[in-house]
mmCIF file of N, CA and C in Angstrom:
data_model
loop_
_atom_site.group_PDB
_atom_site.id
_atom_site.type_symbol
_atom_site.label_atom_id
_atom_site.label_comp_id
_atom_site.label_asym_id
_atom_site.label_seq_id
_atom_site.Cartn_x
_atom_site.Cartn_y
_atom_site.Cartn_z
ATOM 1 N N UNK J 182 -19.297 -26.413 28.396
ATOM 2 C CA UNK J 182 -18.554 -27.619 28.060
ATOM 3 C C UNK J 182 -17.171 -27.591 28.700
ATOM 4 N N UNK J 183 -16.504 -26.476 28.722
ATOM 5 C CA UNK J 183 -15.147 -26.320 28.945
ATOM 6 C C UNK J 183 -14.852 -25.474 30.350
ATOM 7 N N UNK J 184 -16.048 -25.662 31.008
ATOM 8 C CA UNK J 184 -15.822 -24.864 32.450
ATOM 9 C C UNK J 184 -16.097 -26.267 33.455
ATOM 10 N N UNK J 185 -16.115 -27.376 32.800
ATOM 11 C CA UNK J 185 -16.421 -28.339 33.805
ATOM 12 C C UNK J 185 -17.584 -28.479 34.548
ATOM 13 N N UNK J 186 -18.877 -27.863 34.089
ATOM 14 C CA UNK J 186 -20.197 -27.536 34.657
ATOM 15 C C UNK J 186 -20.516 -26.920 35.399
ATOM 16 N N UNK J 187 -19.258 -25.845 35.742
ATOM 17 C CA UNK J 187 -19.375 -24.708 36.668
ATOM 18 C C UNK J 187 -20.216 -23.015 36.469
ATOM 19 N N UNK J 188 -20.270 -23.507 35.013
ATOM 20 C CA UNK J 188 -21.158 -22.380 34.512
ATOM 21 C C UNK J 188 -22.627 -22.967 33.830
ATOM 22 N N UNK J 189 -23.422 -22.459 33.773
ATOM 23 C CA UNK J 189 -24.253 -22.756 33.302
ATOM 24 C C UNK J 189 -24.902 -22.114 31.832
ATOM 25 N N UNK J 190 -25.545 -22.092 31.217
ATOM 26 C CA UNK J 190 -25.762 -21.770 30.028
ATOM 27 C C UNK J 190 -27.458 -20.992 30.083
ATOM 28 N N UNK J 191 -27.450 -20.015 30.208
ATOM 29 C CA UNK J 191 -29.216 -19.816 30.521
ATOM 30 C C UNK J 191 -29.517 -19.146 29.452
ATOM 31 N N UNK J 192 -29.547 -18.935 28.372
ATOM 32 C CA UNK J 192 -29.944 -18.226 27.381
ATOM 33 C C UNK J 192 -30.803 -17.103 27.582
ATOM 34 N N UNK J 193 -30.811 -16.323 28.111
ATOM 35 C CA UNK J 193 -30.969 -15.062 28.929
ATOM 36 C C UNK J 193 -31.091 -14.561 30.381
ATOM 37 N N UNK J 194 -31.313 -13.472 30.549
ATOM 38 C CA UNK J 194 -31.238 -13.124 31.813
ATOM 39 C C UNK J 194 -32.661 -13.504 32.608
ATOM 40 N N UNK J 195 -32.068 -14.597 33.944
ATOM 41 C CA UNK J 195 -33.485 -15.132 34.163
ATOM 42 C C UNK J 195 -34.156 -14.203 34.427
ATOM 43 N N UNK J 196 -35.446 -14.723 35.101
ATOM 44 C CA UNK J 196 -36.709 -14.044 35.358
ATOM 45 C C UNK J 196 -36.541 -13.542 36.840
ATOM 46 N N UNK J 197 -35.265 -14.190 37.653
ATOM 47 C CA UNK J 197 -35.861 -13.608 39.135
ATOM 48 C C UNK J 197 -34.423 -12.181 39.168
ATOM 49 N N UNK J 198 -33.913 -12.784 38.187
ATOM 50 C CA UNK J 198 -32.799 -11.679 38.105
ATOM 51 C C UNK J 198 -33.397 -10.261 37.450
ATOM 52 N N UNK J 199 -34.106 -10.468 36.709
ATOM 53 C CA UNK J 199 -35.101 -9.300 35.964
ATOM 54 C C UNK J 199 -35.557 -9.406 37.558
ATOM 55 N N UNK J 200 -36.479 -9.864 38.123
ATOM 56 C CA UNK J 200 -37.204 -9.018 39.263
ATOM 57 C C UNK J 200 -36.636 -8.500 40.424
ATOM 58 N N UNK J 201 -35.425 -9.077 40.589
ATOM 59 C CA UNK J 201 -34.717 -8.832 41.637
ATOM 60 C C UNK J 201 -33.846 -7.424 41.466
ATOM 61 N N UNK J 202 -33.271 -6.993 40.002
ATOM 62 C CA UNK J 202 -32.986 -5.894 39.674
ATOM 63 C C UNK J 202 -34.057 -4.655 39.565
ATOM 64 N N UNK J 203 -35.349 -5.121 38.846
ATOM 65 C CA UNK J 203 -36.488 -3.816 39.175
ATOM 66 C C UNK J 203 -36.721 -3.791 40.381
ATOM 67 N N UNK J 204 -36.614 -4.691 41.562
ATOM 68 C CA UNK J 204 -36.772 -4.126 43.268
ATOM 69 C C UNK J 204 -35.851 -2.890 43.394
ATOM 70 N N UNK J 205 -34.498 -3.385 43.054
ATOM 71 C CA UNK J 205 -33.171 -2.825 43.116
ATOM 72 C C UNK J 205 -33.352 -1.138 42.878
ATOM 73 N N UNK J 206 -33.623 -1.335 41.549
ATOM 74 C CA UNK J 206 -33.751 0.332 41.053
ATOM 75 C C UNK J 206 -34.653 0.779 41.488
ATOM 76 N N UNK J 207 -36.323 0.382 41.824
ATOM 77 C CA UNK J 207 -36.322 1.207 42.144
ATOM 78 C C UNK J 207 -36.357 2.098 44.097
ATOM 79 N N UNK J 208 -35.796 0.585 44.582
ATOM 80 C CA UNK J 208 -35.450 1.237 46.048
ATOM 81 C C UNK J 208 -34.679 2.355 46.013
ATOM 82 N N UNK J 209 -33.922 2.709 44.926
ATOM 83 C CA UNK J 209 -32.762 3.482 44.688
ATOM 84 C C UNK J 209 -33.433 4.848 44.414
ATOM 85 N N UNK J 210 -34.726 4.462 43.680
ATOM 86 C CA UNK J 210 -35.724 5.588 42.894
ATOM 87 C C UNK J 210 -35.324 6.248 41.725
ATOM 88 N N UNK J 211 -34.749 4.832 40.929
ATOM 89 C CA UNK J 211 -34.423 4.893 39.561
ATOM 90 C C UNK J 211 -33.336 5.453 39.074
ATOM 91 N N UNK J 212 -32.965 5.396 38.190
ATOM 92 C CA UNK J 212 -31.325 5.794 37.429
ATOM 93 C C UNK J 212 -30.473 4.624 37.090
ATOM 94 N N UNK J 213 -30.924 3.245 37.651
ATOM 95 C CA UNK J 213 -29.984 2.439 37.199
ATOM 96 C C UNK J 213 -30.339 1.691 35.808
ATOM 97 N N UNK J 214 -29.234 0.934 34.958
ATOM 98 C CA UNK J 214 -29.135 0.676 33.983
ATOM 99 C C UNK J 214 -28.660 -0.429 33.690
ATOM 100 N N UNK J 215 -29.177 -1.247 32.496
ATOM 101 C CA UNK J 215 -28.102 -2.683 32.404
ATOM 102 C C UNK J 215 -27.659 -2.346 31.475
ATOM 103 N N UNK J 216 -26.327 -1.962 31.013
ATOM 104 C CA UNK J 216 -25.471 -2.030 30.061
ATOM 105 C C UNK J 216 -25.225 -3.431 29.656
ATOM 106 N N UNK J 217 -24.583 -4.768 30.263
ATOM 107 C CA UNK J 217 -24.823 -5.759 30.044
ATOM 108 C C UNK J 217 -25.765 -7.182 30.578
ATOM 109 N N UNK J 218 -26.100 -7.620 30.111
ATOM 110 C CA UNK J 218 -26.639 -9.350 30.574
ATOM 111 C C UNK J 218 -26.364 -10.239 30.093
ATOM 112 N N UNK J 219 -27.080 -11.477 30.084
ATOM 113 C CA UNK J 219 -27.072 -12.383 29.613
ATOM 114 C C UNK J 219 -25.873 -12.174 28.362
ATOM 115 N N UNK J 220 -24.497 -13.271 28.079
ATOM 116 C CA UNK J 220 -23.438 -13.058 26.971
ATOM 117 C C UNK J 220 -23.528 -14.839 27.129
ATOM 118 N N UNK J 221 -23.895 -15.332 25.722
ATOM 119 C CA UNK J 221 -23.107 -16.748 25.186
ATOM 120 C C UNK J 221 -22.227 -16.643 24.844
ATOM 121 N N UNK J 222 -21.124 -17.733 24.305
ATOM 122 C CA UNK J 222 -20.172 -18.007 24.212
ATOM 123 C C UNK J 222 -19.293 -17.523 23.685
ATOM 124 N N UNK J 223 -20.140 -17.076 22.064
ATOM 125 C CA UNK J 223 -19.374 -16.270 21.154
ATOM 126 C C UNK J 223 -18.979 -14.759 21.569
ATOM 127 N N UNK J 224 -20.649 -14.154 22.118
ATOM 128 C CA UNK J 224 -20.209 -12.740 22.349
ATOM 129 C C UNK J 224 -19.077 -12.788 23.725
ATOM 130 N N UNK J 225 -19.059 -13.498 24.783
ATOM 131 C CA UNK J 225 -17.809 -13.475 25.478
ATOM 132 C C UNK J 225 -16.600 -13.489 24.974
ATOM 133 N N UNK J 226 -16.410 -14.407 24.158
ATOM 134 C CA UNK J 226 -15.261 -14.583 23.647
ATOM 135 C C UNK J 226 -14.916 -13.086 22.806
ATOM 136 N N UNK J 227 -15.686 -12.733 21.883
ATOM 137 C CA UNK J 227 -15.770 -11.387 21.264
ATOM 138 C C UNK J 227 -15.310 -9.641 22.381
ATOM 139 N N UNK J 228 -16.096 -9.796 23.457
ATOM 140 C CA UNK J 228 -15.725 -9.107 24.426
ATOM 141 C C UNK J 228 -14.145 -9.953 25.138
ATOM 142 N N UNK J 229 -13.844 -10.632 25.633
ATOM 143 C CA UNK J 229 -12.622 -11.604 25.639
ATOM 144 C C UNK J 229 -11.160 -11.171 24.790
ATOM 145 N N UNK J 230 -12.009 -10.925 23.618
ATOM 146 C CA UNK J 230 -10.369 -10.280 22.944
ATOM 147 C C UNK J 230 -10.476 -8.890 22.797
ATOM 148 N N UNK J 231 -11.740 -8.460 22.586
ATOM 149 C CA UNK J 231 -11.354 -6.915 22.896
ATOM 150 C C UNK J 231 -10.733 -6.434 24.090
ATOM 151 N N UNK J 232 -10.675 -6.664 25.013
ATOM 152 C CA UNK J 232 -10.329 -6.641 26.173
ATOM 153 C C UNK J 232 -8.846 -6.831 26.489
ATOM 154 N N UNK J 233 -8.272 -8.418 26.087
ATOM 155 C CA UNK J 233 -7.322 -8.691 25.550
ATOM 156 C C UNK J 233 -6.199 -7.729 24.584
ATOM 157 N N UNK J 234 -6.466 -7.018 23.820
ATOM 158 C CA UNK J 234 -5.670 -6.149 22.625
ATOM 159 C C UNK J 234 -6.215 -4.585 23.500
ATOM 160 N N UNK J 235 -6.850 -4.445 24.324
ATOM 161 C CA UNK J 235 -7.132 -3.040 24.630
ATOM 162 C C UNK J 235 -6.062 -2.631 25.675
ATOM 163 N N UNK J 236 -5.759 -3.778 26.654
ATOM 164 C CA UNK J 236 -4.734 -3.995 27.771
ATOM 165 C C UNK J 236 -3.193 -4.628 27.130
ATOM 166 N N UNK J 237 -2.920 -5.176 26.573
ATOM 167 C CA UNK J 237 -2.066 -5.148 26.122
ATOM 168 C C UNK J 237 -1.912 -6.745 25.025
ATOM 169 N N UNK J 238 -2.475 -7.074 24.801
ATOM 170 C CA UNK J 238 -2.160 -8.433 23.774
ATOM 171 C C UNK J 238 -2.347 -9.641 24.120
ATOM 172 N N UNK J 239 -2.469 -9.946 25.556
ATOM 173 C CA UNK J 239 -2.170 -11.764 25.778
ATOM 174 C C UNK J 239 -3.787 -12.164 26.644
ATOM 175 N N UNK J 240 -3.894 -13.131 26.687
ATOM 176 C CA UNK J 240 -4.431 -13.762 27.306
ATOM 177 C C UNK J 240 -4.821 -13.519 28.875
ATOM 178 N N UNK J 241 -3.584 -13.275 29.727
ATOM 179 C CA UNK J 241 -3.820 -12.430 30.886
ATOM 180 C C UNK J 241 -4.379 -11.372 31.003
ATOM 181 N N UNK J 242 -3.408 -10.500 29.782
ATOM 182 C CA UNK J 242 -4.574 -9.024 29.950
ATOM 183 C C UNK J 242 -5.989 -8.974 29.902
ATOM 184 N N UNK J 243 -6.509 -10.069 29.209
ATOM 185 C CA UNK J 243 -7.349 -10.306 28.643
ATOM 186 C C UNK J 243 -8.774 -10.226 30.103
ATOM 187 N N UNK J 244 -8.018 -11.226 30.885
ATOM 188 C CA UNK J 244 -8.590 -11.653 32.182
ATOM 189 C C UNK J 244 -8.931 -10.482 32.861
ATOM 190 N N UNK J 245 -8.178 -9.532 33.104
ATOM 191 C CA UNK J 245 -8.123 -8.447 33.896
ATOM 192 C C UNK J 245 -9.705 -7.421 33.787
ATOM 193 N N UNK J 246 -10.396 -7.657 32.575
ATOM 194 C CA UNK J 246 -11.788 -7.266 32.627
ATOM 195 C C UNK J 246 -12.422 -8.232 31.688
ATOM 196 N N UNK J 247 -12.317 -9.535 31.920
ATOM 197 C CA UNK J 247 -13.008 -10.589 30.840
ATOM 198 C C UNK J 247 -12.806 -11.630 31.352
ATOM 199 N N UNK J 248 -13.909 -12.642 31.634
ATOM 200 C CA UNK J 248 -13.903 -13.953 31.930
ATOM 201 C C UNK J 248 -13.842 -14.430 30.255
ATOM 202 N N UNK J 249 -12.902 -15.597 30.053
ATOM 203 C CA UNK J 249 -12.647 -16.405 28.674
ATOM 204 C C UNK J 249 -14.405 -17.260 29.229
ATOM 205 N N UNK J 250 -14.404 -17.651 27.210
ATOM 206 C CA UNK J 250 -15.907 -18.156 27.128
ATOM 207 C C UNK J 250 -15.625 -19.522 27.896
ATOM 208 N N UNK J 251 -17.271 -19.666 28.965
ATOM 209 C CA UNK J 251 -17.322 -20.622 29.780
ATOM 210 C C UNK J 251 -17.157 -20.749 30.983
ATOM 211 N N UNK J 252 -16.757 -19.489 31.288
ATOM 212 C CA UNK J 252 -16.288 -19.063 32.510
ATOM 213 C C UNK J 252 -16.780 -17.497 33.272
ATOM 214 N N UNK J 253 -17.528 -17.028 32.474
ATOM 215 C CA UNK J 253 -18.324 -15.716 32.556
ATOM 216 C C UNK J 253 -19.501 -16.188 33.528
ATOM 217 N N UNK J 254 -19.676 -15.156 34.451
ATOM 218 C CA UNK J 254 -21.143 -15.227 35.292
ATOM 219 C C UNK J 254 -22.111 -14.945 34.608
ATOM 220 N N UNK J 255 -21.594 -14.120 33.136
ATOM 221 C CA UNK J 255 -22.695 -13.706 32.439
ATOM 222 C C UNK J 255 -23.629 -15.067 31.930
ATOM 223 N N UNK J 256 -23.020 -16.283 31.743
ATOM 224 C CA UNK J 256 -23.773 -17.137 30.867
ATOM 225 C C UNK J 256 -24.623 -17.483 31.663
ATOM 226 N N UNK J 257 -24.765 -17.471 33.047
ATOM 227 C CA UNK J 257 -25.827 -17.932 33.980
ATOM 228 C C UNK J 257 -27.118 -17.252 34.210
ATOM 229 N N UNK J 258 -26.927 -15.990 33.373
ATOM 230 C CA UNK J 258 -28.317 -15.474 33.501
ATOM 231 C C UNK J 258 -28.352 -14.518 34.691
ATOM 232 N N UNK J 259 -27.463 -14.612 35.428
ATOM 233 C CA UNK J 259 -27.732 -13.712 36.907
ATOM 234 C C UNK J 259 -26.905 -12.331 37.423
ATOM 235 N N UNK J 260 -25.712 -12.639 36.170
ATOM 236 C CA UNK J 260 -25.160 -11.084 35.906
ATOM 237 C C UNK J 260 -25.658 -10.027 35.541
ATOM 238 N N UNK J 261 -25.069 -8.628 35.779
ATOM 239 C CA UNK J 261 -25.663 -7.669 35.225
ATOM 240 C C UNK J 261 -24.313 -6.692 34.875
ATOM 241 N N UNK J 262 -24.087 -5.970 34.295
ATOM 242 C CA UNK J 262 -23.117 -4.713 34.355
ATOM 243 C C UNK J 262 -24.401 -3.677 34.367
ATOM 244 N N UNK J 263 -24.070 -3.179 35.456
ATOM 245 C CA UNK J 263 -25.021 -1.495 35.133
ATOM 246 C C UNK J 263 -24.623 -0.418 35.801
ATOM 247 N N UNK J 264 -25.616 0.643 34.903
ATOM 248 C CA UNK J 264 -24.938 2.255 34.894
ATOM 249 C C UNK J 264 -25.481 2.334 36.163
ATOM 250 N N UNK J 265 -24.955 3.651 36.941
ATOM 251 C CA UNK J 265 -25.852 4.286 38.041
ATOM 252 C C UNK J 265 -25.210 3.323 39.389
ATOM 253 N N UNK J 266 -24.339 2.478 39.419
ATOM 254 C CA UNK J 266 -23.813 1.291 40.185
ATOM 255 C C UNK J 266 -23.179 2.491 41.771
ATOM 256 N N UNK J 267 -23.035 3.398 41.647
ATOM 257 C CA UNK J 267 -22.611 4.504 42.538
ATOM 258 C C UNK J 267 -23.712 4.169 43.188
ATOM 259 N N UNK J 268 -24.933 4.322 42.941
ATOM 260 C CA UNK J 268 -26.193 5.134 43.901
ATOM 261 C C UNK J 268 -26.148 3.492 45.076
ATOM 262 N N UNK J 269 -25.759 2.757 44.599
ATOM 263 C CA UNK J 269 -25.873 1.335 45.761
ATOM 264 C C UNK J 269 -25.004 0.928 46.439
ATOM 265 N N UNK J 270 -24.606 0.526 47.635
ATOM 266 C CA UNK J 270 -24.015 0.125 47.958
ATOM 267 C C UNK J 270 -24.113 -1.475 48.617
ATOM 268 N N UNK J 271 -23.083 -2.083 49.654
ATOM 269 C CA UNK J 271 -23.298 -3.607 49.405
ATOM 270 C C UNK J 271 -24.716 -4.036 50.137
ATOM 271 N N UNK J 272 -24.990 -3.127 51.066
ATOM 272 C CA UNK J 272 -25.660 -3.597 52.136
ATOM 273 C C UNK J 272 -27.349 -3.639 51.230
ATOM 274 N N UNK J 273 -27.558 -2.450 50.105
ATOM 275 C CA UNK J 273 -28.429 -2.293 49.543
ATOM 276 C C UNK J 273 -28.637 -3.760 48.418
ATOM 277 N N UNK J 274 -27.636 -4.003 48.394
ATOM 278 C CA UNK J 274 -27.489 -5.159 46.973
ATOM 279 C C UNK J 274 -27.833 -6.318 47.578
ATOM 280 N N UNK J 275 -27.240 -6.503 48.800
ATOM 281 C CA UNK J 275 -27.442 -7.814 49.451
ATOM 282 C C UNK J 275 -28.695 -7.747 50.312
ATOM 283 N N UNK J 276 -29.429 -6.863 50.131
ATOM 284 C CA UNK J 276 -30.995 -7.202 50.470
ATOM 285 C C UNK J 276 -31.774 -7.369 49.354
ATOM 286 N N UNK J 277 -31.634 -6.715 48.186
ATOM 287 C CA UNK J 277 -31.905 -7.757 47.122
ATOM 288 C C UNK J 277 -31.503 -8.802 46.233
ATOM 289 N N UNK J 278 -30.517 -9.715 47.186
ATOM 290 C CA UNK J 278 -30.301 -10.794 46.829
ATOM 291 C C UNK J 278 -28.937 -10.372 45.919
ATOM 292 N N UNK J 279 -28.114 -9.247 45.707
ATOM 293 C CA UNK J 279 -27.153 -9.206 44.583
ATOM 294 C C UNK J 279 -26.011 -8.987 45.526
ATOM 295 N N UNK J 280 -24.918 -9.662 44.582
ATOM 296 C CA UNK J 280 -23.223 -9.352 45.350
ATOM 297 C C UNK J 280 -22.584 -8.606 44.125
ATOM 298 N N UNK J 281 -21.315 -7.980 44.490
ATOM 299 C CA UNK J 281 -20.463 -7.439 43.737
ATOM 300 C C UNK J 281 -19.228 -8.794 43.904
ATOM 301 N N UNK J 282 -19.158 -9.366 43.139
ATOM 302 C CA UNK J 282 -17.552 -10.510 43.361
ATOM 303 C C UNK J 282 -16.088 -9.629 43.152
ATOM 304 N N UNK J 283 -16.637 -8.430 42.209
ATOM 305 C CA UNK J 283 -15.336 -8.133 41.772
ATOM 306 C C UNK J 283 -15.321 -6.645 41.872
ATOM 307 N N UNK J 284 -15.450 -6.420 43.123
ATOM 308 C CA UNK J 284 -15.415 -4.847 43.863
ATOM 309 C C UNK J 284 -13.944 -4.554 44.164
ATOM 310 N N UNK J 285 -13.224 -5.300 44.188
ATOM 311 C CA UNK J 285 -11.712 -4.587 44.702
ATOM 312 C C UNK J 285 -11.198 -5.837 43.459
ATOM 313 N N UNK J 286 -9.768 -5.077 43.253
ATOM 314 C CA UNK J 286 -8.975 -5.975 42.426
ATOM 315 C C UNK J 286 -8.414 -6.612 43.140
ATOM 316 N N UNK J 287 -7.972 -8.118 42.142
ATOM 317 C CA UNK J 287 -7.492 -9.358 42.794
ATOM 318 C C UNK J 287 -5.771 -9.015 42.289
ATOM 319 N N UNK J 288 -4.910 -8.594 43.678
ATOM 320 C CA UNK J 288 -3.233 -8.240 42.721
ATOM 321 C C UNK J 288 -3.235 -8.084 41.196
ATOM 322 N N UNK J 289 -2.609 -8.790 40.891
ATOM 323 C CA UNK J 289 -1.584 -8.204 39.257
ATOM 324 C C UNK J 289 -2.801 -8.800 38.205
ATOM 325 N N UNK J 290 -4.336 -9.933 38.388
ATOM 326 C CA UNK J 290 -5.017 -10.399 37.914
ATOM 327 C C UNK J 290 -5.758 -10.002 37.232
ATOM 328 N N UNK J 291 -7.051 -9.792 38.181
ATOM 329 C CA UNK J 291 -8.083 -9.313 37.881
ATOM 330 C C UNK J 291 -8.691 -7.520 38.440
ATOM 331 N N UNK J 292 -8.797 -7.087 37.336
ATOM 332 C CA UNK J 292 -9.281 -5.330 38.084
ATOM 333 C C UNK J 292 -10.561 -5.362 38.755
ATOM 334 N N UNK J 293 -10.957 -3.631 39.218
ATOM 335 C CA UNK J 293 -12.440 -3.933 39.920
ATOM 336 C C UNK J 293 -13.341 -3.498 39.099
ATOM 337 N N UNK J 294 -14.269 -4.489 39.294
ATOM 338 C CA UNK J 294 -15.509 -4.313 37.993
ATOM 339 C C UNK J 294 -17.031 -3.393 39.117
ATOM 340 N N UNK J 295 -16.638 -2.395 39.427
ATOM 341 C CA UNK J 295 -17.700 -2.199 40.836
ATOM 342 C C UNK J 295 -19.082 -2.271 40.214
ATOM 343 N N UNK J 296 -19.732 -2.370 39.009
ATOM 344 C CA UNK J 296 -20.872 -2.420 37.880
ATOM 345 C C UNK J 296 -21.210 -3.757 37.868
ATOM 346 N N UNK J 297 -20.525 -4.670 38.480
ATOM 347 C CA UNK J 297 -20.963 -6.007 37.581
ATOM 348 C C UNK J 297 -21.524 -6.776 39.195
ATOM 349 N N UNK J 298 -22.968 -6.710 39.020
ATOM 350 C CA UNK J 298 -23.545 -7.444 39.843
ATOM 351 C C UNK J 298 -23.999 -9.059 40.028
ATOM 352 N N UNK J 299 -24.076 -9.628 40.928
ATOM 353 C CA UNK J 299 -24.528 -11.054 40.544
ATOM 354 C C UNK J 299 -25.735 -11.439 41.487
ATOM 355 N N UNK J 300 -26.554 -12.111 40.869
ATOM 356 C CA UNK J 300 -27.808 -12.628 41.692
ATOM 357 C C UNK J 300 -27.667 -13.954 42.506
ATOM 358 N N UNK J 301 -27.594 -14.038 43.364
ATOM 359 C CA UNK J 301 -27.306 -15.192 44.539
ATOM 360 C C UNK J 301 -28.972 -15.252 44.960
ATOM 361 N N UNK J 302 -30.111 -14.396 45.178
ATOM 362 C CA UNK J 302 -31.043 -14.552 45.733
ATOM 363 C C UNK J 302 -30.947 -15.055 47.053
ATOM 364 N N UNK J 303 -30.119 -15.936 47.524
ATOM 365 C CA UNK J 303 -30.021 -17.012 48.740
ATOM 366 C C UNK J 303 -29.611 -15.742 49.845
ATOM 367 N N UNK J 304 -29.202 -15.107 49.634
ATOM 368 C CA UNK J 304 -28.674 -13.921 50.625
ATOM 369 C C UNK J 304 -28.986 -13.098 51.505
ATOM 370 N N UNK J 305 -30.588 -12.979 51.464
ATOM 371 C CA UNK J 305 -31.649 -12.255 52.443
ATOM 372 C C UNK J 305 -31.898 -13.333 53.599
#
């Protein structure tokens, strides 16, 4: 509602993102992990302020490892955070269709999330 229709709402992690991650692991020959997927509104927001009070109190800090609800890649279904994110690198991700957006930090903003993958599929 409040991202201007830039996010989408998928109520879980789709289906090509599930298949596109089991290619993933096991080209790797297993070890990787999803710590997170699919997050609606509330649990963002919930992760949102933990995040927020862990860095220091405001709203910015907040940003620095948290998209505010509506604005998360997670709601689209095509995110992932996962363990084992070492064993891949970009060239491996982007043959199965995944990017890292937030591999290096953005200045004083946003930190690097090198775990948090996204499914583009369009990329091969």
């Amino acid at each position: 509602k409040y991202s201007g229709g830039l996010k989408f709402l998928a109520g879980g992690i789709l289906p090509q993102t599930q298949t596109a991650y089991d290619k993933l692991n096991k080209s790797v020959g297993g070890g990787l992990g999803i710590n997170s997927g699919f997050r609606n509104y509330k649990k963002q927001g919930e992760i949102f302020l933990e995040w927020a009070k862990k860095l220091g109190g405001t709203i910015s800090d907040g940003q620095k490892l948290a998209a505010l609800p509506g604005f998360s890649e997670h709601h689209t279904g095509r995110a992932l955070d996962i363990s084992g994110y070492d064993k891949v690198n970009e060239t491996i991700l982007k043959n199965h269709g995944f990017v890292r957006n937030y591999l290096k930090p953005i200045d004083n903003f946003r930190l690097a999330e090198p775990w948090h993958i996204y499914y583009r599929g369009d990329l091969k």
